[in-house]
Structures are given as structure tokens and as C-alpha cells.
């Protein structure tokens, strides 16, 4: 069985809203509900550890009640960064294996979770090919410093799954070094634990800006709208 670490602590200032972006509504439903409902359908997820922005706990609790999420939910106050939030949530996980996702990716599918769970590897991330060219640069001088082989690069997506012990060890060692990561697949790999990837879903976008909100709303439309 798996504990789902569900990151929900961001404020989302780039959306220009007066509340955290995950509380905004897409097609009449709060953004965070989409992932909660999807995860609730995955039999192997027996616990959801959900964090919340400081001062917004009551709003999150009201949503959990309104949408009758049946999987047990443990609430944890968000840390000052994504990295610190995950570190704070790991001790609340009751299973030996965990999945990490974020409510800012509301288009996650049950199949995305299931393919991770079915993988023979314990540490696995969804990732997708990069469809554009990237280059290393020096930001201070605006100089291009070389080239990168796109075939050996991947866009890191969520969800990801890990052995809890490996994830906990990587976070402990990062804390000792005073380093932080923006996601956990590279964190766990950098500290010596094997991590694999499987192909992601190109619709599994992260809602960060107003444009992302519009795109997510479009992708979440009922299929019958296509016939209009």
C-alpha cells in the first residue's frame, strides 16, 4: 500500500488571484479536488498526506468534507518551500512506499498512478521527452556556454513514487548539506539511490499562470463539447 504526499501549500501569486491557486475553481470545482478524487479511486493508496498554506486550513477542511473523500487524509501545514514541505510530510506517512503529487497538476489520471505502482522499480518518476532545444548559459553575461544532447534529457513530471526509506535518507542528507531541490526524483538520484522513469502524459501540465488556468479548463472540458 502507498501513502500519497499531496503538495497543496503554494500560494500561486502568478495566477493573480486573492487566494491560493489550488482553491480556485476550474469548471466549477476547486483545483485541488481533481487530484483528490482521482487518488481516491486508486485502491493501493490507503492514505493521503495533504499540506495546506498557513491560515487556509479551514478552507481545505471544508473542501474535503464537501467532496466526501473516503481515503483517510492527514493534514500538515506547508513549509517555507516545496522541499521543506515534503521533508515535513514524510514522517506522517504510515506506509513503506510513498507517491508524491501536487494539486497544481489537476489533469493527473488514475492510469498515471497505476503505471507507477505497477512498475517493478520502487523509485520511479513520470517524465516526458523535451520537444524543444535547451542550452546551458551564463546568466550574468548572457553567454551561451555549450550544448546539451536533448535525447539524454527529460522533463520531470509528477506523480513520482519512492521507497519511503530512500526518500527520507535523501532529505536527511540534503539537510546536512544545506541544499534544497525543486523535486524529488533528482534529489533521490543525487544521493545514490536508483531512480527510473516511465513516459509521462503531455496533458499533465502544472497550473502556474493565468494561461495555464485557461489551458487546464479547456482540457478538462467534457468530450461532448468537442461536437459543438
PDB file of C-alpha atoms in Angstrom:
ATOM      1  CA  UNK A   1       0.000   0.000   0.000  1.00  0.00           C
ATOM      2  CA  UNK A   2       1.033   3.612  -0.589  1.00  0.00           C
ATOM      3  CA  UNK A   3       0.847   6.940   1.199  1.00  0.00           C
ATOM      4  CA  UNK A   4       0.248   9.857  -1.151  1.00  0.00           C
ATOM      5  CA  UNK A   5       2.173  13.022  -0.318  1.00  0.00           C
ATOM      6  CA  UNK A   6      -0.049  15.615  -1.957  1.00  0.00           C
ATOM      7  CA  UNK A   7       1.583  19.040  -2.165  1.00  0.00           C
ATOM      8  CA  UNK A   8      -1.013  21.742  -1.742  1.00  0.00           C
ATOM      9  CA  UNK A   9       0.824  24.500   0.092  1.00  0.00           C
ATOM     10  CA  UNK A  10       1.626  27.024  -2.643  1.00  0.00           C
ATOM     11  CA  UNK A  11       0.106  30.490  -2.746  1.00  0.00           C
ATOM     12  CA  UNK A  12       0.186  30.786  -6.540  1.00  0.00           C
ATOM     13  CA  UNK A  13       0.840  34.520  -6.830  1.00  0.00           C
ATOM     14  CA  UNK A  14       1.461  34.237 -10.569  1.00  0.00           C
ATOM     15  CA  UNK A  15      -2.204  33.461 -11.175  1.00  0.00           C
ATOM     16  CA  UNK A  16      -3.099  36.932  -9.881  1.00  0.00           C
ATOM     17  CA  UNK A  17      -5.782  35.568  -7.538  1.00  0.00           C
ATOM     18  CA  UNK A  18      -6.528  36.622  -3.960  1.00  0.00           C
ATOM     19  CA  UNK A  19      -6.494  33.026  -2.712  1.00  0.00           C
ATOM     20  CA  UNK A  20      -4.161  30.047  -3.229  1.00  0.00           C
ATOM     21  CA  UNK A  21      -4.435  28.768  -6.802  1.00  0.00           C
ATOM     22  CA  UNK A  22      -5.458  25.292  -5.684  1.00  0.00           C
ATOM     23  CA  UNK A  23      -8.627  26.763  -4.188  1.00  0.00           C
ATOM     24  CA  UNK A  24      -9.571  28.458  -7.455  1.00  0.00           C
ATOM     25  CA  UNK A  25     -12.286  26.749  -9.445  1.00  0.00           C
ATOM     26  CA  UNK A  26     -11.907  25.049 -12.808  1.00  0.00           C
ATOM     27  CA  UNK A  27     -15.240  24.283 -14.421  1.00  0.00           C
ATOM     28  CA  UNK A  28     -16.896  24.977 -11.084  1.00  0.00           C
ATOM     29  CA  UNK A  29     -14.668  22.663  -8.997  1.00  0.00           C
ATOM     30  CA  UNK A  30     -11.711  23.695  -6.776  1.00  0.00           C
ATOM     31  CA  UNK A  31      -8.440  22.705  -8.449  1.00  0.00           C
ATOM     32  CA  UNK A  32      -7.272  20.547  -5.552  1.00  0.00           C
ATOM     33  CA  UNK A  33     -10.399  18.384  -5.801  1.00  0.00           C
ATOM     34  CA  UNK A  34      -9.418  16.898  -9.162  1.00  0.00           C
ATOM     35  CA  UNK A  35      -6.345  15.138  -7.756  1.00  0.00           C
ATOM     36  CA  UNK A  36      -8.111  14.168  -4.531  1.00  0.00           C
ATOM     37  CA  UNK A  37     -10.932  12.483  -6.435  1.00  0.00           C
ATOM     38  CA  UNK A  38      -8.505  10.740  -8.815  1.00  0.00           C
ATOM     39  CA  UNK A  39      -6.321   9.446  -5.977  1.00  0.00           C
ATOM     40  CA  UNK A  40      -9.425   8.354  -4.067  1.00  0.00           C
ATOM     41  CA  UNK A  41     -10.133   5.886  -6.892  1.00  0.00           C
ATOM     42  CA  UNK A  42      -6.709   4.185  -6.630  1.00  0.00           C
ATOM     43  CA  UNK A  43      -7.117   1.130  -4.437  1.00  0.00           C
ATOM     44  CA  UNK A  44      -3.438   0.921  -3.454  1.00  0.00           C
ATOM     45  CA  UNK A  45      -3.419   4.459  -1.999  1.00  0.00           C
ATOM     46  CA  UNK A  46      -4.512   3.963   1.605  1.00  0.00           C
ATOM     47  CA  UNK A  47      -3.508   7.365   2.989  1.00  0.00           C
ATOM     48  CA  UNK A  48      -3.294  10.914   1.707  1.00  0.00           C
ATOM     49  CA  UNK A  49      -0.927  13.344   3.458  1.00  0.00           C
ATOM     50  CA  UNK A  50      -2.112  16.767   2.336  1.00  0.00           C
ATOM     51  CA  UNK A  51      -0.470  20.043   3.228  1.00  0.00           C
ATOM     52  CA  UNK A  52      -2.100  23.453   3.227  1.00  0.00           C
ATOM     53  CA  UNK A  53      -0.982  27.086   3.144  1.00  0.00           C
ATOM     54  CA  UNK A  54      -0.791  28.722   6.567  1.00  0.00           C
ATOM     55  CA  UNK A  55      -4.150  30.278   7.532  1.00  0.00           C
ATOM     56  CA  UNK A  56      -6.052  28.252   4.907  1.00  0.00           C
ATOM     57  CA  UNK A  57      -6.635  25.017   6.855  1.00  0.00           C
ATOM     58  CA  UNK A  58     -10.348  25.613   7.426  1.00  0.00           C
ATOM     59  CA  UNK A  59     -10.925  26.162   3.705  1.00  0.00           C
ATOM     60  CA  UNK A  60      -9.158  22.904   2.853  1.00  0.00           C
ATOM     61  CA  UNK A  61     -11.084  21.013   5.540  1.00  0.00           C
ATOM     62  CA  UNK A  62     -14.361  22.373   4.157  1.00  0.00           C
ATOM     63  CA  UNK A  63     -13.474  21.102   0.668  1.00  0.00           C
ATOM     64  CA  UNK A  64     -12.565  17.652   1.990  1.00  0.00           C
ATOM     65  CA  UNK A  65     -15.932  17.463   3.721  1.00  0.00           C
ATOM     66  CA  UNK A  66     -17.907  18.796   0.766  1.00  0.00           C
ATOM     67  CA  UNK A  67     -16.456  16.283  -1.686  1.00  0.00           C
ATOM     68  CA  UNK A  68     -16.579  13.282   0.689  1.00  0.00           C
ATOM     69  CA  UNK A  69     -13.045  11.991   0.094  1.00  0.00           C
ATOM     70  CA  UNK A  70     -13.096   8.452   1.534  1.00  0.00           C
ATOM     71  CA  UNK A  71      -9.322   7.833   1.741  1.00  0.00           C
ATOM     72  CA  UNK A  72      -8.027   8.914   5.181  1.00  0.00           C
ATOM     73  CA  UNK A  73      -6.388  12.357   4.960  1.00  0.00           C
ATOM     74  CA  UNK A  74      -3.668  13.662   7.268  1.00  0.00           C
ATOM     75  CA  UNK A  75      -3.272  17.455   7.178  1.00  0.00           C
ATOM     76  CA  UNK A  76       0.149  19.082   7.608  1.00  0.00           C
ATOM     77  CA  UNK A  77       0.949  22.797   7.479  1.00  0.00           C
ATOM     78  CA  UNK A  78       3.114  23.746   4.491  1.00  0.00           C
ATOM     79  CA  UNK A  79       6.750  24.626   4.928  1.00  0.00           C
ATOM     80  CA  UNK A  80       8.579  27.638   3.527  1.00  0.00           C
ATOM     81  CA  UNK A  81       9.481  25.775   0.308  1.00  0.00           C
ATOM     82  CA  UNK A  82       8.394  22.738  -1.667  1.00  0.00           C
ATOM     83  CA  UNK A  83      11.486  20.876  -0.465  1.00  0.00           C
ATOM     84  CA  UNK A  84      10.824  21.617   3.209  1.00  0.00           C
ATOM     85  CA  UNK A  85       7.157  20.705   2.805  1.00  0.00           C
ATOM     86  CA  UNK A  86       7.980  17.211   1.523  1.00  0.00           C
ATOM     87  CA  UNK A  87      10.510  16.728   4.335  1.00  0.00           C
ATOM     88  CA  UNK A  88       7.849  17.669   6.895  1.00  0.00           C
ATOM     89  CA  UNK A  89       5.254  15.331   5.373  1.00  0.00           C
ATOM     90  CA  UNK A  90       7.380  12.154   5.157  1.00  0.00           C
ATOM     91  CA  UNK A  91       7.165  11.348   8.913  1.00  0.00           C
ATOM     92  CA  UNK A  92       3.351  11.388   8.675  1.00  0.00           C
ATOM     93  CA  UNK A  93       3.339   8.629   6.024  1.00  0.00           C
ATOM     94  CA  UNK A  94       2.257   5.292   7.510  1.00  0.00           C
ATOM     95  CA  UNK A  95       3.297   3.086   4.562  1.00  0.00           C
ATOM     96  CA  UNK A  96       6.759   1.942   3.460  1.00  0.00           C
ATOM     97  CA  UNK A  97       6.213   3.295  -0.061  1.00  0.00           C
ATOM     98  CA  UNK A  98       5.041   6.784  -0.978  1.00  0.00           C
ATOM     99  CA  UNK A  99       3.770   8.621  -4.025  1.00  0.00           C
ATOM    100  CA  UNK A 100       4.336  12.349  -4.482  1.00  0.00           C
ATOM    101  CA  UNK A 101       1.997  14.563  -6.467  1.00  0.00           C
ATOM    102  CA  UNK A 102       0.844  18.171  -6.370  1.00  0.00           C
ATOM    103  CA  UNK A 103      -2.655  19.606  -6.634  1.00  0.00           C
ATOM    104  CA  UNK A 104      -1.361  22.130  -9.183  1.00  0.00           C
ATOM    105  CA  UNK A 105      -1.422  19.232 -11.690  1.00  0.00           C
ATOM    106  CA  UNK A 106      -5.184  18.571 -11.782  1.00  0.00           C
ATOM    107  CA  UNK A 107      -5.138  16.569 -15.027  1.00  0.00           C
ATOM    108  CA  UNK A 108      -3.429  13.548 -13.481  1.00  0.00           C
ATOM    109  CA  UNK A 109      -5.187  10.301 -14.392  1.00  0.00           C
ATOM    110  CA  UNK A 110      -5.741   7.121 -12.415  1.00  0.00           C
ATOM    111  CA  UNK A 111      -3.632   5.410 -15.080  1.00  0.00           C
ATOM    112  CA  UNK A 112      -0.691   7.693 -14.241  1.00  0.00           C
ATOM    113  CA  UNK A 113      -0.782   6.493 -10.628  1.00  0.00           C
ATOM    114  CA  UNK A 114      -1.352   2.885 -11.644  1.00  0.00           C
ATOM    115  CA  UNK A 115       1.571   2.754 -14.064  1.00  0.00           C
ATOM    116  CA  UNK A 116       3.885   3.974 -11.307  1.00  0.00           C
ATOM    117  CA  UNK A 117       2.527   1.416  -8.876  1.00  0.00           C
ATOM    118  CA  UNK A 118       2.842  -1.397 -11.422  1.00  0.00           C
ATOM    119  CA  UNK A 119       6.476  -0.572 -12.200  1.00  0.00           C
ATOM    120  CA  UNK A 120       8.986  -3.160 -10.978  1.00  0.00           C
ATOM    121  CA  UNK A 121      11.155  -0.339  -9.601  1.00  0.00           C
ATOM    122  CA  UNK A 122      10.471   1.259  -6.223  1.00  0.00           C
ATOM    123  CA  UNK A 123      11.776   4.722  -7.173  1.00  0.00           C
ATOM    124  CA  UNK A 124      10.083   5.915 -10.356  1.00  0.00           C
ATOM    125  CA  UNK A 125       9.052   9.249 -11.869  1.00  0.00           C
ATOM    126  CA  UNK A 126       6.869  10.174 -14.789  1.00  0.00           C
ATOM    127  CA  UNK A 127       8.959  12.090 -17.304  1.00  0.00           C
ATOM    128  CA  UNK A 128       8.435  13.229 -20.877  1.00  0.00           C
ATOM    129  CA  UNK A 129      10.672  13.954 -23.822  1.00  0.00           C
ATOM    130  CA  UNK A 130      11.728  17.561 -24.343  1.00  0.00           C
ATOM    131  CA  UNK A 131      10.330  18.817 -27.635  1.00  0.00           C
ATOM    132  CA  UNK A 132      12.474  21.946 -27.812  1.00  0.00           C
ATOM    133  CA  UNK A 133      16.180  22.737 -27.728  1.00  0.00           C
ATOM    134  CA  UNK A 134      17.767  23.727 -24.421  1.00  0.00           C
ATOM    135  CA  UNK A 135      21.229  25.259 -23.902  1.00  0.00           C
ATOM    136  CA  UNK A 136      23.490  25.901 -20.907  1.00  0.00           C
ATOM    137  CA  UNK A 137      24.127  29.607 -20.382  1.00  0.00           C
ATOM    138  CA  UNK A 138      25.853  32.043 -18.061  1.00  0.00           C
ATOM    139  CA  UNK A 139      23.023  34.272 -16.752  1.00  0.00           C
ATOM    140  CA  UNK A 140      25.414  37.005 -15.653  1.00  0.00           C
ATOM    141  CA  UNK A 141      26.995  37.510 -19.071  1.00  0.00           C
ATOM    142  CA  UNK A 142      24.131  36.249 -21.271  1.00  0.00           C
ATOM    143  CA  UNK A 143      26.633  33.922 -22.934  1.00  0.00           C
ATOM    144  CA  UNK A 144      25.713  30.509 -24.335  1.00  0.00           C
ATOM    145  CA  UNK A 145      28.296  28.136 -22.840  1.00  0.00           C
ATOM    146  CA  UNK A 146      27.781  24.969 -24.853  1.00  0.00           C
ATOM    147  CA  UNK A 147      25.156  22.474 -25.970  1.00  0.00           C
ATOM    148  CA  UNK A 148      23.112  19.640 -24.492  1.00  0.00           C
ATOM    149  CA  UNK A 149      22.015  16.356 -26.048  1.00  0.00           C
ATOM    150  CA  UNK A 150      18.221  16.591 -25.950  1.00  0.00           C
ATOM    151  CA  UNK A 151      17.837  12.810 -26.250  1.00  0.00           C
ATOM    152  CA  UNK A 152      19.500  12.443 -22.837  1.00  0.00           C
ATOM    153  CA  UNK A 153      17.241  14.976 -21.119  1.00  0.00           C
ATOM    154  CA  UNK A 154      13.701  14.608 -19.795  1.00  0.00           C
ATOM    155  CA  UNK A 155      11.035  16.946 -18.498  1.00  0.00           C
ATOM    156  CA  UNK A 156      10.404  15.808 -14.923  1.00  0.00           C
ATOM    157  CA  UNK A 157       6.725  15.349 -14.156  1.00  0.00           C
ATOM    158  CA  UNK A 158       4.618  14.127 -11.272  1.00  0.00           C
ATOM    159  CA  UNK A 159       3.478  11.820  -9.809  1.00  0.00           C
ATOM    160  CA  UNK A 160       6.567  10.015  -8.569  1.00  0.00           C
ATOM    161  CA  UNK A 161       6.915   7.033  -6.244  1.00  0.00           C
ATOM    162  CA  UNK A 162       9.679   6.165  -3.797  1.00  0.00           C
ATOM    163  CA  UNK A 163      10.650   3.761  -1.102  1.00  0.00           C
ATOM    164  CA  UNK A 164       9.987   5.874   1.989  1.00  0.00           C
ATOM    165  CA  UNK A 165      13.405   4.961   3.438  1.00  0.00           C
ATOM    166  CA  UNK A 166      15.227   6.195   0.302  1.00  0.00           C
ATOM    167  CA  UNK A 167      13.252   9.442   0.204  1.00  0.00           C
ATOM    168  CA  UNK A 168      13.804  10.051   3.903  1.00  0.00           C
ATOM    169  CA  UNK A 169      17.535   9.346   3.612  1.00  0.00           C
ATOM    170  CA  UNK A 170      17.922  11.735   0.673  1.00  0.00           C
ATOM    171  CA  UNK A 171      16.127  14.527   2.526  1.00  0.00           C
ATOM    172  CA  UNK A 172      18.203  13.948   5.654  1.00  0.00           C
ATOM    173  CA  UNK A 173      21.449  14.155   3.682  1.00  0.00           C
ATOM    174  CA  UNK A 174      20.284  17.255   1.823  1.00  0.00           C
ATOM    175  CA  UNK A 175      19.527  18.877   5.186  1.00  0.00           C
ATOM    176  CA  UNK A 176      23.033  18.044   6.401  1.00  0.00           C
ATOM    177  CA  UNK A 177      24.482  19.798   3.339  1.00  0.00           C
ATOM    178  CA  UNK A 178      22.054  22.710   3.481  1.00  0.00           C
ATOM    179  CA  UNK A 179      20.813  22.053  -0.067  1.00  0.00           C
ATOM    180  CA  UNK A 180      17.291  22.093  -1.482  1.00  0.00           C
ATOM    181  CA  UNK A 181      15.790  20.578  -4.626  1.00  0.00           C
ATOM    182  CA  UNK A 182      12.777  21.611  -6.676  1.00  0.00           C
ATOM    183  CA  UNK A 183      11.545  17.999  -6.997  1.00  0.00           C
ATOM    184  CA  UNK A 184      12.404  14.609  -5.559  1.00  0.00           C
ATOM    185  CA  UNK A 185      13.498  12.288  -8.387  1.00  0.00           C
ATOM    186  CA  UNK A 186      16.768  14.163  -8.877  1.00  0.00           C
ATOM    187  CA  UNK A 187      17.136  14.558  -5.107  1.00  0.00           C
ATOM    188  CA  UNK A 188      16.922  10.814  -4.507  1.00  0.00           C
ATOM    189  CA  UNK A 189      19.167  10.031  -7.507  1.00  0.00           C
ATOM    190  CA  UNK A 190      21.795  12.594  -6.484  1.00  0.00           C
ATOM    191  CA  UNK A 191      22.158  10.889  -3.115  1.00  0.00           C
ATOM    192  CA  UNK A 192      22.865   7.499  -4.621  1.00  0.00           C
ATOM    193  CA  UNK A 193      19.521   5.724  -4.751  1.00  0.00           C
ATOM    194  CA  UNK A 194      18.461   4.232  -8.108  1.00  0.00           C
ATOM    195  CA  UNK A 195      15.635   6.138  -9.806  1.00  0.00           C
ATOM    196  CA  UNK A 196      13.953   5.171 -13.065  1.00  0.00           C
ATOM    197  CA  UNK A 197      11.428   6.908 -15.285  1.00  0.00           C
ATOM    198  CA  UNK A 198       8.413   5.972 -17.330  1.00  0.00           C
ATOM    199  CA  UNK A 199       6.779   8.005 -20.080  1.00  0.00           C
ATOM    200  CA  UNK A 200       4.554  10.787 -18.845  1.00  0.00           C
ATOM    201  CA  UNK A 201       1.359  12.350 -20.117  1.00  0.00           C
ATOM    202  CA  UNK A 202       1.686  15.502 -22.210  1.00  0.00           C
ATOM    203  CA  UNK A 203      -1.618  16.835 -20.816  1.00  0.00           C
ATOM    204  CA  UNK A 204      -0.316  16.557 -17.249  1.00  0.00           C
ATOM    205  CA  UNK A 205       0.543  20.250 -17.070  1.00  0.00           C
ATOM    206  CA  UNK A 206       1.259  22.297 -13.974  1.00  0.00           C
ATOM    207  CA  UNK A 207      -1.068  25.225 -13.347  1.00  0.00           C
ATOM    208  CA  UNK A 208       1.145  28.204 -12.581  1.00  0.00           C
ATOM    209  CA  UNK A 209      -0.070  31.184 -14.638  1.00  0.00           C
ATOM    210  CA  UNK A 210      -3.379  32.560 -15.886  1.00  0.00           C
ATOM    211  CA  UNK A 211      -2.666  30.939 -19.249  1.00  0.00           C
ATOM    212  CA  UNK A 212      -2.208  27.571 -17.531  1.00  0.00           C
ATOM    213  CA  UNK A 213      -5.588  28.026 -15.848  1.00  0.00           C
ATOM    214  CA  UNK A 214      -7.236  28.582 -19.218  1.00  0.00           C
ATOM    215  CA  UNK A 215      -5.461  25.597 -20.760  1.00  0.00           C
ATOM    216  CA  UNK A 216      -6.416  23.292 -17.876  1.00  0.00           C
ATOM    217  CA  UNK A 217     -10.027  24.423 -18.103  1.00  0.00           C
ATOM    218  CA  UNK A 218     -10.010  23.635 -21.810  1.00  0.00           C
ATOM    219  CA  UNK A 219      -8.502  20.170 -21.303  1.00  0.00           C
ATOM    220  CA  UNK A 220     -10.966  19.370 -18.518  1.00  0.00           C
ATOM    221  CA  UNK A 221     -13.987  20.113 -20.701  1.00  0.00           C
ATOM    222  CA  UNK A 222     -16.446  17.259 -21.288  1.00  0.00           C
ATOM    223  CA  UNK A 223     -15.764  15.371 -24.520  1.00  0.00           C
ATOM    224  CA  UNK A 224     -19.197  16.237 -25.847  1.00  0.00           C
ATOM    225  CA  UNK A 225     -18.117  19.894 -26.011  1.00  0.00           C
ATOM    226  CA  UNK A 226     -15.918  18.905 -28.962  1.00  0.00           C
ATOM    227  CA  UNK A 227     -19.028  18.208 -31.006  1.00  0.00           C
ATOM    228  CA  UNK A 228     -20.482  21.670 -30.600  1.00  0.00           C
TER     229      UNK A 228
END
